[in-house]
Amino acid sequence: MNSEKEVLDFVKNGHQQYLPHLSIDPVIFGYHDQQLKILLLKWKGYQGWGLPGGFIKRREPLSQAAHRILQERTGLQDLFLQQFHVFGDSPYRLQERSAWEFKEKYGLDVDDDNWLFERTLSIGYFALVDYSKVSVRTDFFTRGFQMVGCKRHS
């Protein structure tokens, strides 16, 4: 999704094509020269970084959804992905709490009762890649990416 028209259609009508309360968040670990890193996306309108997640289509198997989401959000494909956990303790997936905040961050008009503002459970998948071979493309919601080093604890 890169055009404003595609994004607006997703925001307003996505609940018809996607499961509204269930998403997938792939965690991509990169390993190279004895360093472990994780792929994070810089979301527009946020200070922090996040995983390249997305929603599951209504008639889509989970593993197929994980591969599709990863490819759509990053351009990465043909990776071995393994499901590892379901996250849901937080009552909100997105930090937006109102249509006004969504408009401020993305410039899109939505209603306060939009499906994206509801609680969402997230299924985690992970993959290990050679991060020197990672080339990511971004979309409407992201403005950059980074492979961030994981700290070692002794």
PDB file of N, CA and C in Angstrom, residues 57-118:
ATOM      1  N   LYS A  57      -5.907 -11.851   6.122  1.00  0.00           N
ATOM      2  CA  LYS A  57      -7.121 -11.866   5.310  1.00  0.00           C
ATOM      3  C   LYS A  57      -8.082 -12.923   5.859  1.00  0.00           C
ATOM      4  N   ARG A  58      -9.349 -12.721   5.660  1.00  0.00           N
ATOM      5  CA  ARG A  58     -10.382 -13.573   6.255  1.00  0.00           C
ATOM      6  C   ARG A  58     -10.260 -15.045   5.874  1.00  0.00           C
ATOM      7  N   ARG A  59      -9.822 -15.373   4.707  1.00  0.00           N
ATOM      8  CA  ARG A  59      -9.737 -16.769   4.259  1.00  0.00           C
ATOM      9  C   ARG A  59      -8.288 -17.184   3.985  1.00  0.00           C
ATOM     10  N   GLU A  60      -7.362 -16.648   4.746  1.00  0.00           N
ATOM     11  CA  GLU A  60      -5.939 -16.869   4.505  1.00  0.00           C
ATOM     12  C   GLU A  60      -5.318 -17.704   5.623  1.00  0.00           C
ATOM     13  N   PRO A  61      -4.596 -18.771   5.277  1.00  0.00           N
ATOM     14  CA  PRO A  61      -3.876 -19.534   6.310  1.00  0.00           C
ATOM     15  C   PRO A  61      -2.828 -18.641   7.001  1.00  0.00           C
ATOM     16  N   LEU A  62      -2.576 -18.886   8.283  1.00  0.00           N
ATOM     17  CA  LEU A  62      -1.657 -18.041   9.048  1.00  0.00           C
ATOM     18  C   LEU A  62      -0.272 -17.964   8.431  1.00  0.00           C
ATOM     19  N   SER A  63       0.298 -19.113   8.053  1.00  0.00           N
ATOM     20  CA  SER A  63       1.660 -19.086   7.522  1.00  0.00           C
ATOM     21  C   SER A  63       1.712 -18.323   6.200  1.00  0.00           C
ATOM     22  N   GLN A  64       0.685 -18.446   5.391  1.00  0.00           N
ATOM     23  CA  GLN A  64       0.627 -17.693   4.136  1.00  0.00           C
ATOM     24  C   GLN A  64       0.525 -16.200   4.434  1.00  0.00           C
ATOM     25  N   ALA A  65      -0.277 -15.839   5.426  1.00  0.00           N
ATOM     26  CA  ALA A  65      -0.416 -14.438   5.819  1.00  0.00           C
ATOM     27  C   ALA A  65       0.911 -13.876   6.303  1.00  0.00           C
ATOM     28  N   ALA A  66       1.651 -14.645   7.080  1.00  0.00           N
ATOM     29  CA  ALA A  66       2.945 -14.182   7.596  1.00  0.00           C
ATOM     30  C   ALA A  66       3.901 -13.855   6.450  1.00  0.00           C
ATOM     31  N   HIS A  67       3.952 -14.719   5.450  1.00  0.00           N
ATOM     32  CA  HIS A  67       4.825 -14.468   4.301  1.00  0.00           C
ATOM     33  C   HIS A  67       4.343 -13.266   3.472  1.00  0.00           C
ATOM     34  N   ARG A  68       3.034 -13.161   3.268  1.00  0.00           N
ATOM     35  CA  ARG A  68       2.491 -12.037   2.501  1.00  0.00           C
ATOM     36  C   ARG A  68       2.770 -10.711   3.204  1.00  0.00           C
ATOM     37  N   ILE A  69       2.512 -10.663   4.502  1.00  0.00           N
ATOM     38  CA  ILE A  69       2.711  -9.433   5.273  1.00  0.00           C
ATOM     39  C   ILE A  69       4.169  -9.008   5.227  1.00  0.00           C
ATOM     40  N   LEU A  70       5.060  -9.957   5.429  1.00  0.00           N
ATOM     41  CA  LEU A  70       6.481  -9.636   5.400  1.00  0.00           C
ATOM     42  C   LEU A  70       6.896  -9.096   4.026  1.00  0.00           C
ATOM     43  N   GLN A  71       6.410  -9.724   2.972  1.00  0.00           N
ATOM     44  CA  GLN A  71       6.764  -9.254   1.634  1.00  0.00           C
ATOM     45  C   GLN A  71       6.170  -7.875   1.351  1.00  0.00           C
ATOM     46  N   GLU A  72       4.903  -7.662   1.723  1.00  0.00           N
ATOM     47  CA  GLU A  72       4.266  -6.364   1.482  1.00  0.00           C
ATOM     48  C   GLU A  72       4.933  -5.246   2.273  1.00  0.00           C
ATOM     49  N   ARG A  73       5.292  -5.514   3.505  1.00  0.00           N
ATOM     50  CA  ARG A  73       5.839  -4.464   4.376  1.00  0.00           C
ATOM     51  C   ARG A  73       7.321  -4.210   4.163  1.00  0.00           C
ATOM     52  N   THR A  74       8.062  -5.236   3.674  1.00  0.00           N
ATOM     53  CA  THR A  74       9.515  -5.085   3.594  1.00  0.00           C
ATOM     54  C   THR A  74      10.117  -5.471   2.252  1.00  0.00           C
ATOM     55  N   GLY A  75       9.403  -6.240   1.450  1.00  0.00           N
ATOM     56  CA  GLY A  75       9.970  -6.757   0.217  1.00  0.00           C
ATOM     57  C   GLY A  75      10.708  -8.073   0.413  1.00  0.00           C
ATOM     58  N   LEU A  76      10.882  -8.519   1.646  1.00  0.00           N
ATOM     59  CA  LEU A  76      11.569  -9.781   1.918  1.00  0.00           C
ATOM     60  C   LEU A  76      10.654 -10.953   1.581  1.00  0.00           C
ATOM     61  N   GLN A  77      11.232 -11.993   0.982  1.00  0.00           N
ATOM     62  CA  GLN A  77      10.430 -13.161   0.632  1.00  0.00           C
ATOM     63  C   GLN A  77      11.272 -14.425   0.703  1.00  0.00           C
ATOM     64  N   ASP A  78      10.574 -15.550   0.620  1.00  0.00           N
ATOM     65  CA  ASP A  78      11.211 -16.874   0.638  1.00  0.00           C
ATOM     66  C   ASP A  78      12.030 -17.125   1.898  1.00  0.00           C
ATOM     67  N   LEU A  79      11.527 -16.658   3.047  1.00  0.00           N
ATOM     68  CA  LEU A  79      12.191 -16.902   4.325  1.00  0.00           C
ATOM     69  C   LEU A  79      11.478 -18.019   5.076  1.00  0.00           C
ATOM     70  N   PHE A  80      12.211 -18.750   5.884  1.00  0.00           N
ATOM     71  CA  PHE A  80      11.594 -19.710   6.791  1.00  0.00           C
ATOM     72  C   PHE A  80      11.080 -18.931   7.991  1.00  0.00           C
ATOM     73  N   LEU A  81       9.770 -18.937   8.190  1.00  0.00           N
ATOM     74  CA  LEU A  81       9.150 -18.243   9.319  1.00  0.00           C
ATOM     75  C   LEU A  81       8.570 -19.273  10.284  1.00  0.00           C
ATOM     76  N   GLN A  82       8.792 -19.046  11.571  1.00  0.00           N
ATOM     77  CA  GLN A  82       8.303 -19.948  12.609  1.00  0.00           C
ATOM     78  C   GLN A  82       7.441 -19.161  13.592  1.00  0.00           C
ATOM     79  N   GLN A  83       6.224 -19.645  13.833  1.00  0.00           N
ATOM     80  CA  GLN A  83       5.349 -19.021  14.822  1.00  0.00           C
ATOM     81  C   GLN A  83       5.915 -19.266  16.212  1.00  0.00           C
ATOM     82  N   PHE A  84       5.900 -18.236  17.084  1.00  0.00           N
ATOM     83  CA  PHE A  84       6.481 -18.429  18.410  1.00  0.00           C
ATOM     84  C   PHE A  84       5.630 -17.953  19.580  1.00  0.00           C
ATOM     85  N   HIS A  85       4.676 -17.041  19.393  1.00  0.00           N
ATOM     86  CA  HIS A  85       3.923 -16.557  20.553  1.00  0.00           C
ATOM     87  C   HIS A  85       2.737 -15.711  20.079  1.00  0.00           C
ATOM     88  N   VAL A  86       1.705 -15.643  20.912  1.00  0.00           N
ATOM     89  CA  VAL A  86       0.588 -14.730  20.683  1.00  0.00           C
ATOM     90  C   VAL A  86       0.661 -13.648  21.750  1.00  0.00           C
ATOM     91  N   PHE A  87       0.590 -12.398  21.312  1.00  0.00           N
ATOM     92  CA  PHE A  87       0.663 -11.259  22.219  1.00  0.00           C
ATOM     93  C   PHE A  87      -0.706 -10.612  22.305  1.00  0.00           C
ATOM     94  N   GLY A  88      -1.143 -10.285  23.522  1.00  0.00           N
ATOM     95  CA  GLY A  88      -2.453  -9.690  23.646  1.00  0.00           C
ATOM     96  C   GLY A  88      -2.728  -9.058  24.993  1.00  0.00           C
ATOM     97  N   ASP A  89      -1.715  -8.926  25.841  1.00  0.00           N
ATOM     98  CA  ASP A  89      -1.950  -8.351  27.159  1.00  0.00           C
ATOM     99  C   ASP A  89      -2.307  -6.872  27.108  1.00  0.00           C
ATOM    100  N   SER A  90      -1.795  -6.166  26.116  1.00  0.00           N
ATOM    101  CA  SER A  90      -2.113  -4.751  25.977  1.00  0.00           C
ATOM    102  C   SER A  90      -3.469  -4.612  25.286  1.00  0.00           C
ATOM    103  N   PRO A  91      -4.358  -3.778  25.817  1.00  0.00           N
ATOM    104  CA  PRO A  91      -5.677  -3.659  25.202  1.00  0.00           C
ATOM    105  C   PRO A  91      -5.675  -2.937  23.856  1.00  0.00           C
ATOM    106  N   TYR A  92      -4.580  -2.298  23.471  1.00  0.00           N
ATOM    107  CA  TYR A  92      -4.533  -1.572  22.202  1.00  0.00           C
ATOM    108  C   TYR A  92      -3.297  -1.950  21.411  1.00  0.00           C
ATOM    109  N   ARG A  93      -3.484  -2.088  20.110  1.00  0.00           N
ATOM    110  CA  ARG A  93      -2.349  -2.346  19.220  1.00  0.00           C
ATOM    111  C   ARG A  93      -1.717  -1.024  18.806  1.00  0.00           C
ATOM    112  N   LEU A  94      -2.543  -0.072  18.422  1.00  0.00           N
ATOM    113  CA  LEU A  94      -2.055   1.224  17.965  1.00  0.00           C
ATOM    114  C   LEU A  94      -2.158   2.242  19.085  1.00  0.00           C
ATOM    115  N   GLN A  95      -1.327   3.241  19.020  1.00  0.00           N
ATOM    116  CA  GLN A  95      -1.358   4.281  20.035  1.00  0.00           C
ATOM    117  C   GLN A  95      -2.429   5.326  19.758  1.00  0.00           C
ATOM    118  N   GLU A  96      -2.922   5.382  18.520  1.00  0.00           N
ATOM    119  CA  GLU A  96      -3.979   6.348  18.231  1.00  0.00           C
ATOM    120  C   GLU A  96      -5.211   6.001  19.050  1.00  0.00           C
ATOM    121  N   ARG A  97      -5.819   6.986  19.640  1.00  0.00           N
ATOM    122  CA  ARG A  97      -7.032   6.758  20.403  1.00  0.00           C
ATOM    123  C   ARG A  97      -8.218   7.487  19.801  1.00  0.00           C
ATOM    124  N   SER A  98      -7.956   8.303  18.782  1.00  0.00           N
ATOM    125  CA  SER A  98      -9.043   9.067  18.194  1.00  0.00           C
ATOM    126  C   SER A  98      -8.765   9.323  16.716  1.00  0.00           C
ATOM    127  N   ALA A  99      -9.819   9.666  16.010  1.00  0.00           N
ATOM    128  CA  ALA A  99      -9.688   9.998  14.599  1.00  0.00           C
ATOM    129  C   ALA A  99      -8.820  11.240  14.418  1.00  0.00           C
ATOM    130  N   TRP A 100      -8.909  12.167  15.359  1.00  0.00           N
ATOM    131  CA  TRP A 100      -8.102  13.389  15.283  1.00  0.00           C
ATOM    132  C   TRP A 100      -6.610  13.052  15.304  1.00  0.00           C
ATOM    133  N   GLU A 101      -6.181  12.164  16.220  1.00  0.00           N
ATOM    134  CA  GLU A 101      -4.771  11.782  16.286  1.00  0.00           C
ATOM    135  C   GLU A 101      -4.328  11.068  15.005  1.00  0.00           C
ATOM    136  N   PHE A 102      -5.193  10.233  14.449  1.00  0.00           N
ATOM    137  CA  PHE A 102      -4.872   9.529  13.212  1.00  0.00           C
ATOM    138  C   PHE A 102      -4.678  10.533  12.069  1.00  0.00           C
ATOM    139  N   LYS A 103      -5.545  11.537  12.019  1.00  0.00           N
ATOM    140  CA  LYS A 103      -5.416  12.573  10.990  1.00  0.00           C
ATOM    141  C   LYS A 103      -4.127  13.359  11.168  1.00  0.00           C
ATOM    142  N   GLU A 104      -3.763  13.665  12.406  1.00  0.00           N
ATOM    143  CA  GLU A 104      -2.520  14.402  12.674  1.00  0.00           C
ATOM    144  C   GLU A 104      -1.293  13.623  12.201  1.00  0.00           C
ATOM    145  N   LYS A 105      -1.307  12.309  12.403  1.00  0.00           N
ATOM    146  CA  LYS A 105      -0.137  11.489  12.070  1.00  0.00           C
ATOM    147  C   LYS A 105      -0.054  11.133  10.597  1.00  0.00           C
ATOM    148  N   TYR A 106      -1.209  10.833   9.985  1.00  0.00           N
ATOM    149  CA  TYR A 106      -1.199  10.316   8.617  1.00  0.00           C
ATOM    150  C   TYR A 106      -1.943  11.180   7.608  1.00  0.00           C
ATOM    151  N   GLY A 107      -2.641  12.211   8.072  1.00  0.00           N
ATOM    152  CA  GLY A 107      -3.375  13.072   7.160  1.00  0.00           C
ATOM    153  C   GLY A 107      -4.620  12.442   6.568  1.00  0.00           C
ATOM    154  N   LEU A 108      -5.183  11.436   7.239  1.00  0.00           N
ATOM    155  CA  LEU A 108      -6.357  10.730   6.735  1.00  0.00           C
ATOM    156  C   LEU A 108      -7.539  10.939   7.678  1.00  0.00           C
ATOM    157  N   ASP A 109      -8.712  11.210   7.101  1.00  0.00           N
ATOM    158  CA  ASP A 109      -9.933  11.372   7.889  1.00  0.00           C
ATOM    159  C   ASP A 109     -10.590  10.017   8.126  1.00  0.00           C
ATOM    160  N   VAL A 110     -10.805   9.669   9.399  1.00  0.00           N
ATOM    161  CA  VAL A 110     -11.500   8.433   9.759  1.00  0.00           C
ATOM    162  C   VAL A 110     -12.454   8.724  10.901  1.00  0.00           C
ATOM    163  N   ASP A 111     -13.408   7.810  11.118  1.00  0.00           N
ATOM    164  CA  ASP A 111     -14.353   7.944  12.227  1.00  0.00           C
ATOM    165  C   ASP A 111     -13.721   7.449  13.518  1.00  0.00           C
ATOM    166  N   ASP A 112     -14.212   7.934  14.649  1.00  0.00           N
ATOM    167  CA  ASP A 112     -13.682   7.524  15.957  1.00  0.00           C
ATOM    168  C   ASP A 112     -13.877   6.044  16.238  1.00  0.00           C
ATOM    169  N   ASP A 113     -14.883   5.419  15.617  1.00  0.00           N
ATOM    170  CA  ASP A 113     -15.137   4.001  15.870  1.00  0.00           C
ATOM    171  C   ASP A 113     -14.487   3.092  14.817  1.00  0.00           C
ATOM    172  N   ASN A 114     -13.428   3.579  14.158  1.00  0.00           N
ATOM    173  CA  ASN A 114     -12.744   2.814  13.122  1.00  0.00           C
ATOM    174  C   ASN A 114     -12.202   1.502  13.680  1.00  0.00           C
ATOM    175  N   TRP A 115     -12.237   0.462  12.860  1.00  0.00           N
ATOM    176  CA  TRP A 115     -11.807  -0.876  13.262  1.00  0.00           C
ATOM    177  C   TRP A 115     -10.352  -0.924  13.702  1.00  0.00           C
ATOM    178  N   LEU A 116      -9.512  -0.030  13.239  1.00  0.00           N
ATOM    179  CA  LEU A 116      -8.091  -0.042  13.619  1.00  0.00           C
ATOM    180  C   LEU A 116      -7.851   0.408  15.054  1.00  0.00           C
ATOM    181  N   PHE A 117      -8.843   1.054  15.675  1.00  0.00           N
ATOM    182  CA  PHE A 117      -8.683   1.545  17.036  1.00  0.00           C
ATOM    183  C   PHE A 117      -9.085   0.510  18.090  1.00  0.00           C
ATOM    184  N   GLU A 118      -9.546  -0.649  17.663  1.00  0.00           N
ATOM    185  CA  GLU A 118      -9.992  -1.687  18.587  1.00  0.00           C
ATOM    186  C   GLU A 118      -8.831  -2.579  19.009  1.00  0.00           C
TER     187      GLU A 118
END
